[in-house]
GROMACS .gro file of C-alpha atoms in nm:
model
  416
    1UNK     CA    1   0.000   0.000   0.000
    2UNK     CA    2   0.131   0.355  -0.049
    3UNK     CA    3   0.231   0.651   0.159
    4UNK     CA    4  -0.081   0.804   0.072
    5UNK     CA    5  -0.313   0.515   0.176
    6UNK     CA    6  -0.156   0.460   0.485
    7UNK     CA    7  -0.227   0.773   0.573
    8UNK     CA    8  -0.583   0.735   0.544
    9UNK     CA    9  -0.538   0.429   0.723
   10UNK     CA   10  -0.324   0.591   1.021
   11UNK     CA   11  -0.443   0.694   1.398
   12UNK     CA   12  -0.410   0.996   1.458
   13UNK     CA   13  -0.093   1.080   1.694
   14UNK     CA   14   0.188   1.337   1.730
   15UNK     CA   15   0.475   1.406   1.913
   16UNK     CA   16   0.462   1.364   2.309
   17UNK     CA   17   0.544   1.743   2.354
   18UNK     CA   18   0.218   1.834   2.153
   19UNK     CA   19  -0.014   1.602   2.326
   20UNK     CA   20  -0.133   1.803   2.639
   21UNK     CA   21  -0.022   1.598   2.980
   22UNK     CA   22  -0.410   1.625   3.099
   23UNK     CA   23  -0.554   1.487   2.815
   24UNK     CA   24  -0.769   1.159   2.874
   25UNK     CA   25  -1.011   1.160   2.575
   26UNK     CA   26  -0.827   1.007   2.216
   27UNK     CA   27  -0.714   1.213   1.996
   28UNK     CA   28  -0.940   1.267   1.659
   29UNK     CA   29  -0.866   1.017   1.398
   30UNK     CA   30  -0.869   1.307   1.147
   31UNK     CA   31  -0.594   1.465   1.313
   32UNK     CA   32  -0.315   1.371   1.070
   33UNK     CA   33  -0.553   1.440   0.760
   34UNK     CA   34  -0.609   1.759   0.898
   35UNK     CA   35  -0.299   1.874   0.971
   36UNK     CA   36  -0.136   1.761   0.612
   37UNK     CA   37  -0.441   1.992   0.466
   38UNK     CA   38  -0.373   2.269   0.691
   39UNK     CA   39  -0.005   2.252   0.577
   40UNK     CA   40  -0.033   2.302   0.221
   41UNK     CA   41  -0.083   2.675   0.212
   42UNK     CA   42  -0.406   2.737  -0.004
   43UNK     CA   43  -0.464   3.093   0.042
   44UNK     CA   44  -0.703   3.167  -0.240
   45UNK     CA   45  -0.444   3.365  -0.453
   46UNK     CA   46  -0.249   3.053  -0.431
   47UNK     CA   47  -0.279   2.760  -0.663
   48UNK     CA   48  -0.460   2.470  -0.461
   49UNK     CA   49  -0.377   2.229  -0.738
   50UNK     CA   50  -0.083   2.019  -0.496
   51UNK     CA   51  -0.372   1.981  -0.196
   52UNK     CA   52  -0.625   1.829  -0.478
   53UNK     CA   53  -0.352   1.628  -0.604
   54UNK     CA   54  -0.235   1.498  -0.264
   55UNK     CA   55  -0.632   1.403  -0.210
   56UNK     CA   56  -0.668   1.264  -0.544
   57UNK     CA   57  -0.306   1.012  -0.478
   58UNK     CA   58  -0.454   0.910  -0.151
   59UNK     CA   59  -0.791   0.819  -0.282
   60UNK     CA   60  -0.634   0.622  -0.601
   61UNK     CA   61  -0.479   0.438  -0.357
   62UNK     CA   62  -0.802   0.297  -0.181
   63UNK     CA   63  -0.864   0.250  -0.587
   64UNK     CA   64  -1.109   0.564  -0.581
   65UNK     CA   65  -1.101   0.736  -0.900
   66UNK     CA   66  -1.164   1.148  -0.893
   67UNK     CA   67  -1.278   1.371  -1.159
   68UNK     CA   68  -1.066   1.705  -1.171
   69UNK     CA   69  -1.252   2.029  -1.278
   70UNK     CA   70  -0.998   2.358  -1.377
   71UNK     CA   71  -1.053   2.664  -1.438
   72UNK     CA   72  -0.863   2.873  -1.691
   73UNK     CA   73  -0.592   2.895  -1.483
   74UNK     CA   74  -0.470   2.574  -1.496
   75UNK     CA   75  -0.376   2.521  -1.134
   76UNK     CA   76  -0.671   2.575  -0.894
   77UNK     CA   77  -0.955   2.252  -0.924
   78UNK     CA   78  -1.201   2.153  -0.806
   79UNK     CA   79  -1.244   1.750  -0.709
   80UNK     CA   80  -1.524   1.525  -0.722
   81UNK     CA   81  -1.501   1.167  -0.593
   82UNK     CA   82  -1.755   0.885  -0.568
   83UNK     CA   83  -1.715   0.588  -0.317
   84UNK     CA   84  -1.992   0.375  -0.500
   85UNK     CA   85  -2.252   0.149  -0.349
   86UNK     CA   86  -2.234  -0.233  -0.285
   87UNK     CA   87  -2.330  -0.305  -0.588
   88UNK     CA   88  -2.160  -0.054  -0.787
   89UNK     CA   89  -2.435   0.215  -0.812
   90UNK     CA   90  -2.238   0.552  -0.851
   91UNK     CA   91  -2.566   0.770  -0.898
   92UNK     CA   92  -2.758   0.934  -0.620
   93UNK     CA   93  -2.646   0.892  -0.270
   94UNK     CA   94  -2.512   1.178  -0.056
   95UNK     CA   95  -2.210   1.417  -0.123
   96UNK     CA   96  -1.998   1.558   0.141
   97UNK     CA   97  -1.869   1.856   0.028
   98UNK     CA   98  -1.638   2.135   0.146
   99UNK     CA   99  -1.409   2.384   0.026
  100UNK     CA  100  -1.028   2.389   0.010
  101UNK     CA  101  -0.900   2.784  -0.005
  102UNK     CA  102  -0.870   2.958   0.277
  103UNK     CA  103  -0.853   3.352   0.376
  104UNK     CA  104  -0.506   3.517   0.410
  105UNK     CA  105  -0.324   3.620   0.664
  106UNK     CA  106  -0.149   3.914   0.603
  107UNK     CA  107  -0.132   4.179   0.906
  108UNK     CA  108  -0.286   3.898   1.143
  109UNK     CA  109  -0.043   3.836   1.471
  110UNK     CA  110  -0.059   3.481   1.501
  111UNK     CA  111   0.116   3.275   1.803
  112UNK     CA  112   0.236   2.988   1.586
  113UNK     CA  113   0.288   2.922   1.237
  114UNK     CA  114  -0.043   2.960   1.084
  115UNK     CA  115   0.068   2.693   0.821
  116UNK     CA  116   0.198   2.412   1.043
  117UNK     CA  117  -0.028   2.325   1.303
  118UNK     CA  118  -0.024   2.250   1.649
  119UNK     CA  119  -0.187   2.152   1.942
  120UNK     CA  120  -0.244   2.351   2.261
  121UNK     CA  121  -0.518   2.332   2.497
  122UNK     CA  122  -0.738   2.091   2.360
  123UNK     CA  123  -0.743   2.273   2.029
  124UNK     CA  124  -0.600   2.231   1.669
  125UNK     CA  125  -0.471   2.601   1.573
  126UNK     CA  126  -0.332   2.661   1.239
  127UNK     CA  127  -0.485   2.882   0.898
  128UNK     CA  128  -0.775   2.633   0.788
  129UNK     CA  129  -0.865   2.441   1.072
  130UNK     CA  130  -1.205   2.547   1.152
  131UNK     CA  131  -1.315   2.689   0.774
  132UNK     CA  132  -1.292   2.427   0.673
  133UNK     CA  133  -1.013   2.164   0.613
  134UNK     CA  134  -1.127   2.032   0.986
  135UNK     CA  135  -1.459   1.852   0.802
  136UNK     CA  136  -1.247   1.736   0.518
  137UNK     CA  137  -0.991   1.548   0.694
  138UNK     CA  138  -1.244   1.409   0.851
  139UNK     CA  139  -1.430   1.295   0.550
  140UNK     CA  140  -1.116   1.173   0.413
  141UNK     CA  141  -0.980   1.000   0.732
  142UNK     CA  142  -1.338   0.803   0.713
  143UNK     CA  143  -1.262   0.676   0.368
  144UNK     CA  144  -1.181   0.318   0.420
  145UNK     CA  145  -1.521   0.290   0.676
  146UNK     CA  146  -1.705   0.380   0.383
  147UNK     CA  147  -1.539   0.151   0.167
  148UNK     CA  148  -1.588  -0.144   0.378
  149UNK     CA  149  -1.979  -0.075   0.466
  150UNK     CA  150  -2.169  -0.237   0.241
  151UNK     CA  151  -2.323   0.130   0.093
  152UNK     CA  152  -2.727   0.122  -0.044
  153UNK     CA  153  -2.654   0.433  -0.207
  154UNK     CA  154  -2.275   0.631  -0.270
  155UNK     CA  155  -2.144   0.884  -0.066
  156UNK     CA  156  -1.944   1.138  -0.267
  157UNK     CA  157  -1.654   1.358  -0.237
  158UNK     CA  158  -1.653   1.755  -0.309
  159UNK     CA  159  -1.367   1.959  -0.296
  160UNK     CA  160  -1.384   2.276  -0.471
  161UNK     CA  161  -1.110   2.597  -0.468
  162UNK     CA  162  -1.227   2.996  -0.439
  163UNK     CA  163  -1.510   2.979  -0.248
  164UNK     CA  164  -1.388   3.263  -0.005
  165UNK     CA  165  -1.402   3.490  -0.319
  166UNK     CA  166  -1.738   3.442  -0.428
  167UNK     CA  167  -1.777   3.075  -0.467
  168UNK     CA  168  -1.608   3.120  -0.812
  169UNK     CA  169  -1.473   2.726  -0.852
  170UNK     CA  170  -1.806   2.487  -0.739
  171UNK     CA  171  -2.029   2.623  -0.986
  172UNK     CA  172  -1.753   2.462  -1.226
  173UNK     CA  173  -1.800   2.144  -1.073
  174UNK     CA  174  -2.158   2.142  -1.045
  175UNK     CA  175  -2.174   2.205  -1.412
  176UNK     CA  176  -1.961   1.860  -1.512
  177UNK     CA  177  -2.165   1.690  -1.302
  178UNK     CA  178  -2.473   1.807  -1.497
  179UNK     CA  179  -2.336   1.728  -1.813
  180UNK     CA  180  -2.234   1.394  -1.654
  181UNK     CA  181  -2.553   1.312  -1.540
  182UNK     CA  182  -2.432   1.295  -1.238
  183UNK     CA  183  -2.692   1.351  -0.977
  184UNK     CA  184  -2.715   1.332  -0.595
  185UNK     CA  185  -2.977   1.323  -0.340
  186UNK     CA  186  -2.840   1.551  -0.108
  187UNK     CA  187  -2.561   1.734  -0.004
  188UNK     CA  188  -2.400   1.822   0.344
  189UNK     CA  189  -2.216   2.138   0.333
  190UNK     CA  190  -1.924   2.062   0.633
  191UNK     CA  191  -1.879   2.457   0.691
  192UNK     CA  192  -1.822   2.522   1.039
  193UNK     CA  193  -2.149   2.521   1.251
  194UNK     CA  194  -2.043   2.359   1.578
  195UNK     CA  195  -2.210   2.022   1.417
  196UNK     CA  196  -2.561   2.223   1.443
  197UNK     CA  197  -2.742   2.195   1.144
  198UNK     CA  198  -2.784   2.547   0.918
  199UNK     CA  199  -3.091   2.492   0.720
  200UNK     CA  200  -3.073   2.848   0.549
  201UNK     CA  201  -2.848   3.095   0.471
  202UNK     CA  202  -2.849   3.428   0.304
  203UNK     CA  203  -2.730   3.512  -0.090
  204UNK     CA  204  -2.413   3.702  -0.148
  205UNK     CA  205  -2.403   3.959  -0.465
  206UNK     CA  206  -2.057   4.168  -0.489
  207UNK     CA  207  -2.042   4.442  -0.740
  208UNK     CA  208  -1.771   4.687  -0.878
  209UNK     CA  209  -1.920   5.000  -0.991
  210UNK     CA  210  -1.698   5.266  -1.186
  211UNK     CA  211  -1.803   5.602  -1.285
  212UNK     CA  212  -1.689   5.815  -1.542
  213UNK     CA  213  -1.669   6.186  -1.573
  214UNK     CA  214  -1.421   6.398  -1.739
  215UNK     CA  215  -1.158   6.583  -1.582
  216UNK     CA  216  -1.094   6.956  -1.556
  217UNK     CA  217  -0.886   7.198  -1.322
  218UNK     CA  218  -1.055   7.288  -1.020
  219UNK     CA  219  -1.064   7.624  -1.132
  220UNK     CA  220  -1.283   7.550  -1.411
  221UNK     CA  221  -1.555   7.312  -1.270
  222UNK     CA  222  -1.800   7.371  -1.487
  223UNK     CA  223  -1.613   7.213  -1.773
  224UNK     CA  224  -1.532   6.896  -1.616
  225UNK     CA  225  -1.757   6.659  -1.427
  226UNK     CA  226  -1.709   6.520  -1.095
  227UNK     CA  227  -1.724   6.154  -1.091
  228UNK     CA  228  -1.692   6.150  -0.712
  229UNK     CA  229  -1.981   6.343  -0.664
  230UNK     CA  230  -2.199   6.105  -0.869
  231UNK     CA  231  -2.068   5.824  -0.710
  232UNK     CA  232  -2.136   5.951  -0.380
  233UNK     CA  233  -2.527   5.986  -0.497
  234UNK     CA  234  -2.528   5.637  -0.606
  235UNK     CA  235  -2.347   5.520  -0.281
  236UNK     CA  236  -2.598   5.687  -0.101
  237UNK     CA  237  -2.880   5.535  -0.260
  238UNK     CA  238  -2.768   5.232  -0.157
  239UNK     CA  239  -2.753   5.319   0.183
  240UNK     CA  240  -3.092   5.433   0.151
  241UNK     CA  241  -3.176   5.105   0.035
  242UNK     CA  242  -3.065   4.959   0.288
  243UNK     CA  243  -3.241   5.179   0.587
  244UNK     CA  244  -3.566   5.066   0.400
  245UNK     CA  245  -3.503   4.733   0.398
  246UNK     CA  246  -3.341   4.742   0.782
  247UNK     CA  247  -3.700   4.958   0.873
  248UNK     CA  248  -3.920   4.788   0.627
  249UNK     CA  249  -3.832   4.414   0.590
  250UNK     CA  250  -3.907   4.135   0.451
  251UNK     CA  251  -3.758   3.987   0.805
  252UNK     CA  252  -3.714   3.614   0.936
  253UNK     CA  253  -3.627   3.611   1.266
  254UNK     CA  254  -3.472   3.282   1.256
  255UNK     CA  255  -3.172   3.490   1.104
  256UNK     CA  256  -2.912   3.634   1.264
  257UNK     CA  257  -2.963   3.942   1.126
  258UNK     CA  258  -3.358   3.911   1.010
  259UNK     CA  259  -3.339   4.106   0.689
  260UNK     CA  260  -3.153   4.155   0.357
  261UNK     CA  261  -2.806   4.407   0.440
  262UNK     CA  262  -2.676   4.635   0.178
  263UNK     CA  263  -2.313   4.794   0.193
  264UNK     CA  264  -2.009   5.008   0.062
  265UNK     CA  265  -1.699   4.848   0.086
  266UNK     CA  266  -1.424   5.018  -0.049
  267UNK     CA  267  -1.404   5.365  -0.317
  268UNK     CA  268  -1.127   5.530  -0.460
  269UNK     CA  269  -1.059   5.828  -0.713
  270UNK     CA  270  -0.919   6.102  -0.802
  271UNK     CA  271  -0.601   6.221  -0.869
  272UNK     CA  272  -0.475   6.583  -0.739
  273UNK     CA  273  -0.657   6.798  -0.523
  274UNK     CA  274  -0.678   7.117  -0.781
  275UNK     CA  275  -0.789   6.826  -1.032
  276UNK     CA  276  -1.238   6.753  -1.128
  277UNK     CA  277  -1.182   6.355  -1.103
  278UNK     CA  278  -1.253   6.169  -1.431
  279UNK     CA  279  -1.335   5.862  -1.241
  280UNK     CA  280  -1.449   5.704  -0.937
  281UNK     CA  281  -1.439   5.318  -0.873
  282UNK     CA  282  -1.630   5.161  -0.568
  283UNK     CA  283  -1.732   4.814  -0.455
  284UNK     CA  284  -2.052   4.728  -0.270
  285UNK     CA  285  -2.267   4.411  -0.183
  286UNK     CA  286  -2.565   4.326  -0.079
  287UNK     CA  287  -2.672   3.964   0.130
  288UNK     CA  288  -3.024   3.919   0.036
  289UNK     CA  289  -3.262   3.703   0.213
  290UNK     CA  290  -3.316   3.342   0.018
  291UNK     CA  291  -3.698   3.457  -0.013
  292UNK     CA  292  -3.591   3.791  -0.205
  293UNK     CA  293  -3.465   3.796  -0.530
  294UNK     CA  294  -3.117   3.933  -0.584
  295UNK     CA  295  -3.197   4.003  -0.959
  296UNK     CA  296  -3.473   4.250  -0.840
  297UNK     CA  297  -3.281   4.427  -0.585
  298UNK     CA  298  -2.994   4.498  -0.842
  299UNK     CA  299  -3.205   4.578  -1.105
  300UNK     CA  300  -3.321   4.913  -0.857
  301UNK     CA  301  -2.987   5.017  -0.795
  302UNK     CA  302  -2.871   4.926  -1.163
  303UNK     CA  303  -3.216   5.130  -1.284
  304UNK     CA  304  -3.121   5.479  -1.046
  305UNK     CA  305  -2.784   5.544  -1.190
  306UNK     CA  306  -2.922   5.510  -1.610
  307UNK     CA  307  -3.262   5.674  -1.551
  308UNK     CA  308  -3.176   5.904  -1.272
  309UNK     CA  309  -2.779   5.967  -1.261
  310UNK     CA  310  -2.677   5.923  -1.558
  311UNK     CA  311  -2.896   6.165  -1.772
  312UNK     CA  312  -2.805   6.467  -1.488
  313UNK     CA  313  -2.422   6.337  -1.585
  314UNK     CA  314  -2.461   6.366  -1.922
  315UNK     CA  315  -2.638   6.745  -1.930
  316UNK     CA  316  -2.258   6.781  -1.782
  317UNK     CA  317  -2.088   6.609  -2.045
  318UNK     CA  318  -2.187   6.336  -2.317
  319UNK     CA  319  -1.952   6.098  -2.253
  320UNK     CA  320  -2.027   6.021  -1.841
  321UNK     CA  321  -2.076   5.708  -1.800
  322UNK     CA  322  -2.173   5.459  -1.495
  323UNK     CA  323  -2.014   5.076  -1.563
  324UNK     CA  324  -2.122   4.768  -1.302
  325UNK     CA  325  -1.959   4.433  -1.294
  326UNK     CA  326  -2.009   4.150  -1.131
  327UNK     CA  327  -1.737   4.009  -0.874
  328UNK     CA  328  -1.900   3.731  -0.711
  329UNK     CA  329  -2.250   3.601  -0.639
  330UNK     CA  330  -2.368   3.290  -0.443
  331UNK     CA  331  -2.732   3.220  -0.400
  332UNK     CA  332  -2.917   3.181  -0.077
  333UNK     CA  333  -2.992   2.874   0.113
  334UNK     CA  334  -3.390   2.800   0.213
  335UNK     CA  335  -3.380   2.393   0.268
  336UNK     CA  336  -3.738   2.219   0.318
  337UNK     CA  337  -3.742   2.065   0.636
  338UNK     CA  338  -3.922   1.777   0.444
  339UNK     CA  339  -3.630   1.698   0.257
  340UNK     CA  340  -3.480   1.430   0.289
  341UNK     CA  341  -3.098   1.533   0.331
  342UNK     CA  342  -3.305   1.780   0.618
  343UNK     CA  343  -3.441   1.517   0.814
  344UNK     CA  344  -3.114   1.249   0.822
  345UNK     CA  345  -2.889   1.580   0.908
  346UNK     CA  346  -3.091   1.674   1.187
  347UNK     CA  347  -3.168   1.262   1.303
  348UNK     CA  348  -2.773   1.210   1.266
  349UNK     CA  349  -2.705   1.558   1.549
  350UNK     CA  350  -2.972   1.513   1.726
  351UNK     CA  351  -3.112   1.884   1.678
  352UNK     CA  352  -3.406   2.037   1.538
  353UNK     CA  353  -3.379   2.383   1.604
  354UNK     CA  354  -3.407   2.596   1.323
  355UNK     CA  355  -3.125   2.824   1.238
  356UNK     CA  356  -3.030   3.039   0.981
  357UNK     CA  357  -2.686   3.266   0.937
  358UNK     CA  358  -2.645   3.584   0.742
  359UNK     CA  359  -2.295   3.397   0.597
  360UNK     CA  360  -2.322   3.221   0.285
  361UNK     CA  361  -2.173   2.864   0.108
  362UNK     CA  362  -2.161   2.711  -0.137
  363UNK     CA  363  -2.473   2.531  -0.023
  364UNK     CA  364  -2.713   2.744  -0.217
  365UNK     CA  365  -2.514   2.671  -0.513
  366UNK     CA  366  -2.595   2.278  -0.485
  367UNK     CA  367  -2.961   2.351  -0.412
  368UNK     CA  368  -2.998   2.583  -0.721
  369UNK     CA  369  -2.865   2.264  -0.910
  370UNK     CA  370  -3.163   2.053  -0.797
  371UNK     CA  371  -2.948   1.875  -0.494
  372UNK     CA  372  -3.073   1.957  -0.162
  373UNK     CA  373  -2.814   2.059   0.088
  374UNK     CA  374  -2.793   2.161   0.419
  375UNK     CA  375  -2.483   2.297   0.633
  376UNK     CA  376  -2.315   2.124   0.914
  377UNK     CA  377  -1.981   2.098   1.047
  378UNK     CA  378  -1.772   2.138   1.345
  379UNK     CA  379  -1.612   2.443   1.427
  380UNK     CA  380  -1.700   2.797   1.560
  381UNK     CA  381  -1.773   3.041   1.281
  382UNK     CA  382  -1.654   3.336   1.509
  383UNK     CA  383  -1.323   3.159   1.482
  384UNK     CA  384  -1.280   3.147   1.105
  385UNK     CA  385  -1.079   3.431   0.898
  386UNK     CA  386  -0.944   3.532   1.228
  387UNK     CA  387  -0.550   3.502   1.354
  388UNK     CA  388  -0.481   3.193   1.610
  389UNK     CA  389  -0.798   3.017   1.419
  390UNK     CA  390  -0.873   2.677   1.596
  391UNK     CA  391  -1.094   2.418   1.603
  392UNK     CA  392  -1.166   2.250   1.926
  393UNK     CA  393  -1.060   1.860   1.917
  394UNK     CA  394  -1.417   1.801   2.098
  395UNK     CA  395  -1.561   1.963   1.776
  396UNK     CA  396  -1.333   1.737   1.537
  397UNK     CA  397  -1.429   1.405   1.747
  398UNK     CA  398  -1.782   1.489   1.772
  399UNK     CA  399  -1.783   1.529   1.357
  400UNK     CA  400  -1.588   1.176   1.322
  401UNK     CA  401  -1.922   1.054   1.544
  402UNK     CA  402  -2.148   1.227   1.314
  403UNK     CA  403  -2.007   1.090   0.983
  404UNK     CA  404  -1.997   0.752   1.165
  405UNK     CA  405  -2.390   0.756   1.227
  406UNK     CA  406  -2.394   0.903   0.887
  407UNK     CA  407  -2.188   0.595   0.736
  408UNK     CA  408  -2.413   0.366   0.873
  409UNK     CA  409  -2.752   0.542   0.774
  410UNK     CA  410  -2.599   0.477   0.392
  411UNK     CA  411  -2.573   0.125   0.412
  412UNK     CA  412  -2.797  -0.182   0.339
  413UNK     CA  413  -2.914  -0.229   0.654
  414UNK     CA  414  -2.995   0.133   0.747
  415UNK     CA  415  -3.188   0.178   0.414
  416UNK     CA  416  -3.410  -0.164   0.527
   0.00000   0.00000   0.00000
């Protein structure tokens, strides 16, 4: 067997001088999985093709064959594995699916090497940990258990890269499966949740806006026009939008923040003080509520820059101009509780309370594709994108439990 097959196989264990002297409880199985992920630096402006690879190895190993999905690029992918069913069944089934990039870490003071992890306290620190190579390693450290159950139905593998900028690589993936034919029951989204079920989530919509006007010396304003100003009246309106919708609603108070947020993130423009600026580029988003519809609220803030803005630009000047693009979008989450990925997720953690998180995944993407999903894995989110990010060993054993019961619901005699 190779290197990378016995490292599925392995226990977890680690030097004595990392194993804290009062620990009783084992230490998680996933613990060298997790650890080799967390090593391999996948900041999202960083290729993440040597992590896919190293999965991809270690499951051809255990004679699991993955399908690699690239984008443009060449060197981040996306994986998609399938361990098949007893009797060699490869459609349906259940995917467990998480993503591989992670945020950086630039201007964070971290205690340790955020790329080699280590153990203190009854935690796992290290870049990664808890969003979110702590669920796969533990997927992946559970391969060979769900190789030798006998499987009703196949539990599949989901890796994808650049989902902390806008879930740019899954929709990739989800789009070979389609053509494919691939299609799954359900998903599980392993994001960190403390192993409490997320059964919706809001949509994410990122824009860049850029606004032209034409440039003149400060002396002679009324010959140039100020594309600052007119981006502030845009940024504005979205603010105003976003009052309205903060005083007005829709709400769902099973959210953490009950209604749909709107926001300016960063601006810049100009060039000299005595100068009218020619240009003024902003970025802004907006997290809609899964029962609102993020075409609709675009369309308003797309339809008051041409039919109000722009025409008072170009009385100014004939060439103003007000250019949106899109940087990222993810849809919401809104899972059926009568689904049936709803009611094994919450039977497997014990827990039917319903909550729902202003963050997004990539969970909304599945859904959209006809699979539904719904988001649990261990981990605090108030400890991801943050410096000294851990994940609590409790939290890592308690998801090896979870994918255990989960194992077992798969197979033949479960499905009886």
């Amino acid at each position: 067997m190779s290197h990378e097959a016995e490292t599925v196989h392995r226990s977890s264990s680690c030097p004595p001088s990392q194993v804290p002297a009062s620990s009783a409880s084992p230490l998680p199985v996933s613990l060298p999985w997790i650890e080799r992920l967390v090593s391999i630096d996948t900041t999202s402006r960083l290729p993440n093709i040597g992590l896919i690879e190293t999965v991809r190895d270690a499951l051809a190993a255990l004679g699991i064959a993955s399908t690699l999905t690239c984008d443009e690029r060449g060197e981040w992918a996306n994986l998609f594995a399938t361990i098949p069913a007893h009797d060699g069944a490869t459609h349906g089934g259940v995917v467990l699916s998480g993503h591989t990039d992670v945020v950086p870490v630039d201007g964070q003071q971290w205690d340790s090497d955020p790329f080699k992890p280590e153990l203190r306290d009854g935690r796992l620190y290290g870049r990664g940990t808890c969003d979110m190579k702590g669920f796969i390693g533990a997927a992946l450290s559970l391969v060979p258990d769900m190789q030798a159950a006998k499987l009703a139905k196949p539990i599949h593998l989901a890796l994808s890269f650049d989902e902390e900028i806008g879930c740019a690589g899954a929709p990739l993936m989800i789009a070979d499966l389609q053509k494919r034919g691939v299609k799954p029951e359900g998903c599980i989204v392993g994001e960190p949740t403390s192993m409490r079920p997320i059964v919706a989530h809001k949509g994410i919509n990122v824009y860049r806006c850029c606004v032209r006007g034409h440039a003149a010396h400060s002396s002679l304003t009324p010959q140039g026009l100020n594309a600052i100003e007119y981006a502030a009246r845009l940024i504005c309106h979205i603010r105003d939008m976003a009052d309205a919708l903060r005083r007005d609603g829709p709400f769902d108070e099973c959210f953490d923040v009950p209604f749909t947020t709107a926001q300016t993130s960063t601006i810049e423009g100009g060039n000299a003080i005595n100068t009218v600026p020619a240009e003024c580029r902003f970025a802004f988003e907006f997290r809609n509520l899964p029962t609102l519809d993020a075409a609709d609220i675009f369309e308003r803030i797309e339809r008051y820059a041409h039919d109000t803005l722009l025409p008072q630009m170009r009385h100014e000047h004939p060439n103003a101009a007000i250019e949106f693009t899109r940087i990222a979008s993810a849809p919401g989450l809104d899972a059926a509780e009568q689904a049936a990925i709803t009611e094994l997720v919450r039977a497997l953690s014990s827990d039917h309370a319903t909550r729902k998180v202003a963050y997004g995944t990539e969970a909304g993407l599945f859904a959209r594709a006809g699979v539904p999903s719904v988001v649990c894995g261990p981990g605090d989110i108030q400890q991801a994108h943050r410096a000294n990010e851990y994940v609590e060993l409790s939290q890592l054993s308690a998801c090896e439990a979870f994918l255990h019961k989960f194992i077992r619901s798969m197979s033949v005699d479960a499905q009886r």
